[in-house]
Amino acid sequence: MVAPLAGKDVALVNADGEREPRAQDLLSRLEHDPGKWSAVLVDPLSRFGGIGAETDNALATRAIQALEALTALNGNPAVIMAHHVRKSGTGKDSGKSDNPADLVRGSSAIVDGARWVAAMSPVRGSGERLHTADGNAAVRLEVVKTNYTGPLAPAVLVLDREHHGALRLATKAEQTALAAAADAAAARRKAEKKTGPAAAPPRAPAVSESPL
């Protein structure tokens, strides 16, 4: 089921941290559905979390609690919430933090309250966005917090245009080509700093570096 909510107020928690009646209405509506729920996707937190959820730890915690109630639905679904990263792209406020979880925009309670957090970012080579030979964008998926497992290796995904933009794991060949393209871009950037663009090595033929 997809619920189009354009133009509607969907905040689950008010500015005082109290759960909005619509939160219970949503829960009741889903509870009365005869099927079993496997997953509930909420997109984005900035709309569902309520005013202050990104700036106030207490309000962020209350928003997470409102979403946690959905895990009790028939089927005990996973609840997945989309959120944004900081405009700086890296780090917390200063942009110099080594903790990848600090990429998450807003209060620290958002990360603290979630069971796991994954960050997605474009695959780049010296600042250039890299694409596969077929022109598909490549992205890096990194689990930056998990309460269920030990550290997990990042994954490279490809946005597959032939399948309506679905994300899939990059093949070994694609990963090798992307790594080679990143190395070539780094070498080209280093050469350009020394002698100008004329001295840059040729681009790796296996990938495209056209913008998204």
Tab-separated table of C-alpha atoms in Angstrom, residues 31-209:
chain	number	residue	atom	x	y	z
A	31	GLU	CA	-3.865	-2.832	12.381
A	32	HIS	CA	-7.214	-3.428	10.697
A	33	ASP	CA	-5.627	-4.475	7.429
A	34	PRO	CA	-6.148	-8.263	7.110
A	35	GLY	CA	-2.694	-8.960	5.689
A	36	LYS	CA	0.662	-9.314	7.409
A	37	TRP	CA	3.070	-6.415	7.109
A	38	SER	CA	6.665	-7.114	6.157
A	39	ALA	CA	7.908	-3.527	6.111
A	40	VAL	CA	6.704	0.028	6.651
A	41	LEU	CA	8.684	2.756	4.880
A	42	VAL	CA	8.465	6.343	6.133
A	43	ASP	CA	9.877	9.055	3.881
A	44	PRO	CA	11.249	11.415	5.116
A	45	LEU	CA	11.734	11.957	8.848
A	46	SER	CA	11.565	15.728	8.379
A	47	ARG	CA	7.832	15.388	7.602
A	48	PHE	CA	6.832	12.613	9.989
A	49	GLY	CA	9.038	13.498	12.954
A	50	GLY	CA	7.332	16.768	13.802
A	51	ILE	CA	8.691	20.228	14.593
A	52	GLY	CA	11.948	20.017	16.509
A	53	ALA	CA	12.691	16.335	15.825
A	54	GLU	CA	15.936	17.307	14.102
A	55	THR	CA	17.085	19.853	16.675
A	56	ASP	CA	15.795	18.564	20.019
A	57	ASN	CA	16.970	15.209	21.397
A	58	ALA	CA	13.841	14.701	23.495
A	59	LEU	CA	11.509	15.341	20.550
A	60	ALA	CA	13.607	13.118	18.283
A	61	THR	CA	13.326	10.311	20.823
A	62	ARG	CA	9.546	10.710	20.967
A	63	ALA	CA	9.363	10.589	17.168
A	64	ILE	CA	11.378	7.367	17.104
A	65	GLN	CA	9.079	5.896	19.761
A	66	ALA	CA	6.031	6.734	17.647
A	67	LEU	CA	7.579	4.889	14.720
A	68	GLU	CA	8.583	1.952	16.930
A	69	ALA	CA	4.895	1.323	17.642
A	70	LEU	CA	4.510	0.263	13.999
A	71	THR	CA	6.752	-2.761	14.609
A	72	ALA	CA	3.923	-4.289	16.667
A	73	LEU	CA	1.657	-4.570	13.622
A	74	ASN	CA	0.579	-7.972	12.352
A	75	GLY	CA	3.702	-9.573	10.914
A	76	ASN	CA	6.065	-7.500	13.091
A	77	PRO	CA	7.324	-5.442	10.152
A	78	ALA	CA	10.641	-3.694	9.836
A	79	VAL	CA	10.165	0.074	9.970
A	80	ILE	CA	12.551	1.918	7.657
A	81	MET	CA	12.809	5.688	7.848
A	82	ALA	CA	14.450	7.809	5.150
A	83	HIS	CA	16.436	10.819	6.325
A	84	HIS	CA	18.973	13.308	4.970
A	85	VAL	CA	22.665	13.905	5.552
A	86	ARG	CA	24.262	17.172	6.556
A	87	LYS	CA	24.863	19.723	3.812
A	88	SER	CA	28.565	19.689	4.605
A	89	GLY	CA	28.573	16.067	3.441
A	90	THR	CA	30.939	14.909	6.173
A	91	GLY	CA	31.411	15.436	9.858
A	92	LYS	CA	29.321	16.942	12.592
A	93	ASP	CA	29.029	20.733	12.362
A	94	SER	CA	32.718	21.238	11.686
A	95	GLY	CA	32.806	18.650	8.908
A	96	LYS	CA	35.884	17.023	10.452
A	97	SER	CA	34.414	14.137	12.427
A	98	ASP	CA	35.774	10.641	11.758
A	99	ASN	CA	32.506	9.026	12.876
A	100	PRO	CA	30.426	8.222	9.758
A	101	ALA	CA	27.246	8.286	11.878
A	102	ASP	CA	27.772	12.044	12.186
A	103	LEU	CA	26.742	12.333	8.536
A	104	VAL	CA	23.146	12.008	9.717
A	105	ARG	CA	21.472	15.415	9.864
A	106	GLY	CA	19.969	16.651	13.109
A	107	SER	CA	20.048	15.604	16.752
A	108	SER	CA	22.106	12.653	17.932
A	109	ALA	CA	18.964	10.980	19.315
A	110	ILE	CA	17.962	10.048	15.758
A	111	VAL	CA	20.960	7.747	15.472
A	112	ASP	CA	20.793	6.690	19.117
A	113	GLY	CA	17.154	5.606	18.864
A	114	ALA	CA	17.480	3.641	15.624
A	115	ARG	CA	18.513	-0.013	15.708
A	116	TRP	CA	20.655	0.441	12.597
A	117	VAL	CA	21.607	3.321	10.343
A	118	ALA	CA	22.913	3.124	6.781
A	119	ALA	CA	24.328	6.025	4.778
A	120	MET	CA	24.249	6.221	0.994
A	121	SER	CA	26.571	8.436	-1.036
A	122	PRO	CA	27.756	8.666	-4.669
A	123	VAL	CA	30.885	6.754	-5.623
A	124	ARG	CA	33.461	9.405	-6.494
A	125	GLY	CA	36.950	9.663	-7.873
A	126	SER	CA	38.702	12.891	-6.819
A	127	GLY	CA	35.330	14.606	-6.523
A	128	GLU	CA	33.925	13.244	-9.797
A	129	ARG	CA	30.800	11.083	-9.681
A	130	LEU	CA	31.531	7.743	-11.289
A	131	HIS	CA	29.182	5.713	-13.473
A	132	THR	CA	29.374	2.238	-14.952
A	133	ALA	CA	30.110	1.666	-18.629
A	134	ASP	CA	26.339	1.487	-19.177
A	135	GLY	CA	25.907	4.969	-17.697
A	136	ASN	CA	24.372	3.739	-14.442
A	137	ALA	CA	25.136	5.741	-11.301
A	138	ALA	CA	27.147	3.970	-8.608
A	139	VAL	CA	26.537	4.576	-4.917
A	140	ARG	CA	28.209	3.435	-1.723
A	141	LEU	CA	26.021	1.956	1.033
A	142	GLU	CA	27.620	1.908	4.470
A	143	VAL	CA	26.031	0.720	7.712
A	144	VAL	CA	27.277	3.326	10.176
A	145	LYS	CA	25.456	1.938	13.210
A	146	THR	CA	24.042	-1.472	14.026
A	147	ASN	CA	22.811	-3.055	17.236
A	148	TYR	CA	22.490	-6.485	15.641
A	149	THR	CA	25.888	-7.321	14.177
A	150	GLY	CA	29.545	-6.464	14.216
A	151	PRO	CA	30.980	-3.965	11.710
A	152	LEU	CA	29.886	-4.594	8.132
A	153	ALA	CA	31.846	-3.887	4.967
A	154	PRO	CA	30.407	-1.123	2.745
A	155	ALA	CA	28.644	-2.228	-0.431
A	156	VAL	CA	28.724	-0.674	-3.896
A	157	LEU	CA	25.309	-0.478	-5.534
A	158	VAL	CA	24.307	0.397	-9.073
A	159	LEU	CA	21.156	2.287	-10.042
A	160	ASP	CA	19.909	0.046	-12.860
A	161	ARG	CA	18.086	2.150	-15.445
A	162	GLU	CA	16.943	-0.942	-17.351
A	163	HIS	CA	14.941	-1.997	-14.304
A	164	HIS	CA	13.242	1.312	-13.492
A	165	GLY	CA	16.072	2.626	-11.350
A	166	ALA	CA	16.203	-0.327	-8.948
A	167	LEU	CA	19.388	-0.611	-6.909
A	168	ARG	CA	21.433	-3.786	-7.221
A	169	LEU	CA	24.832	-4.923	-6.050
A	170	ALA	CA	27.620	-3.980	-8.421
A	171	THR	CA	29.252	-6.932	-10.121
A	172	LYS	CA	32.901	-7.708	-9.440
A	173	ALA	CA	33.763	-6.404	-12.894
A	174	GLU	CA	31.914	-3.145	-12.234
A	175	GLN	CA	33.619	-2.715	-8.864
A	176	THR	CA	37.029	-3.314	-10.433
A	177	ALA	CA	36.298	-0.783	-13.188
A	178	LEU	CA	35.041	1.807	-10.710
A	179	ALA	CA	38.157	1.391	-8.567
A	180	ALA	CA	40.340	1.808	-11.659
A	181	ALA	CA	38.400	4.927	-12.657
A	182	ALA	CA	38.831	6.386	-9.176
A	183	ASP	CA	42.589	5.758	-9.337
A	184	ALA	CA	42.748	7.322	-12.800
A	185	ALA	CA	40.811	10.376	-11.631
A	186	ALA	CA	43.168	10.789	-8.670
A	187	ALA	CA	46.214	10.515	-10.932
A	188	ARG	CA	44.702	12.986	-13.391
A	189	ARG	CA	43.954	15.487	-10.638
A	190	LYS	CA	47.499	15.149	-9.281
A	191	ALA	CA	48.995	15.669	-12.750
A	192	GLU	CA	46.795	18.694	-13.417
A	193	LYS	CA	47.995	20.335	-10.230
A	194	LYS	CA	51.594	19.929	-11.367
A	195	THR	CA	51.555	20.701	-15.074
A	196	GLY	CA	47.988	21.496	-16.150
A	197	PRO	CA	45.273	19.483	-17.926
A	198	ALA	CA	47.469	18.601	-20.942
A	199	ALA	CA	49.536	16.239	-18.789
A	200	ALA	CA	46.522	14.329	-17.478
A	201	PRO	CA	46.482	10.558	-18.193
A	202	PRO	CA	43.600	9.148	-20.265
A	203	ARG	CA	40.376	8.299	-18.515
A	204	ALA	CA	39.669	4.649	-17.752
A	205	PRO	CA	37.587	3.314	-20.677
A	206	ALA	CA	35.457	0.986	-18.554
A	207	VAL	CA	33.277	3.637	-16.939
A	208	SER	CA	31.472	6.854	-17.722
A	209	GLU	CA	31.904	9.960	-15.592
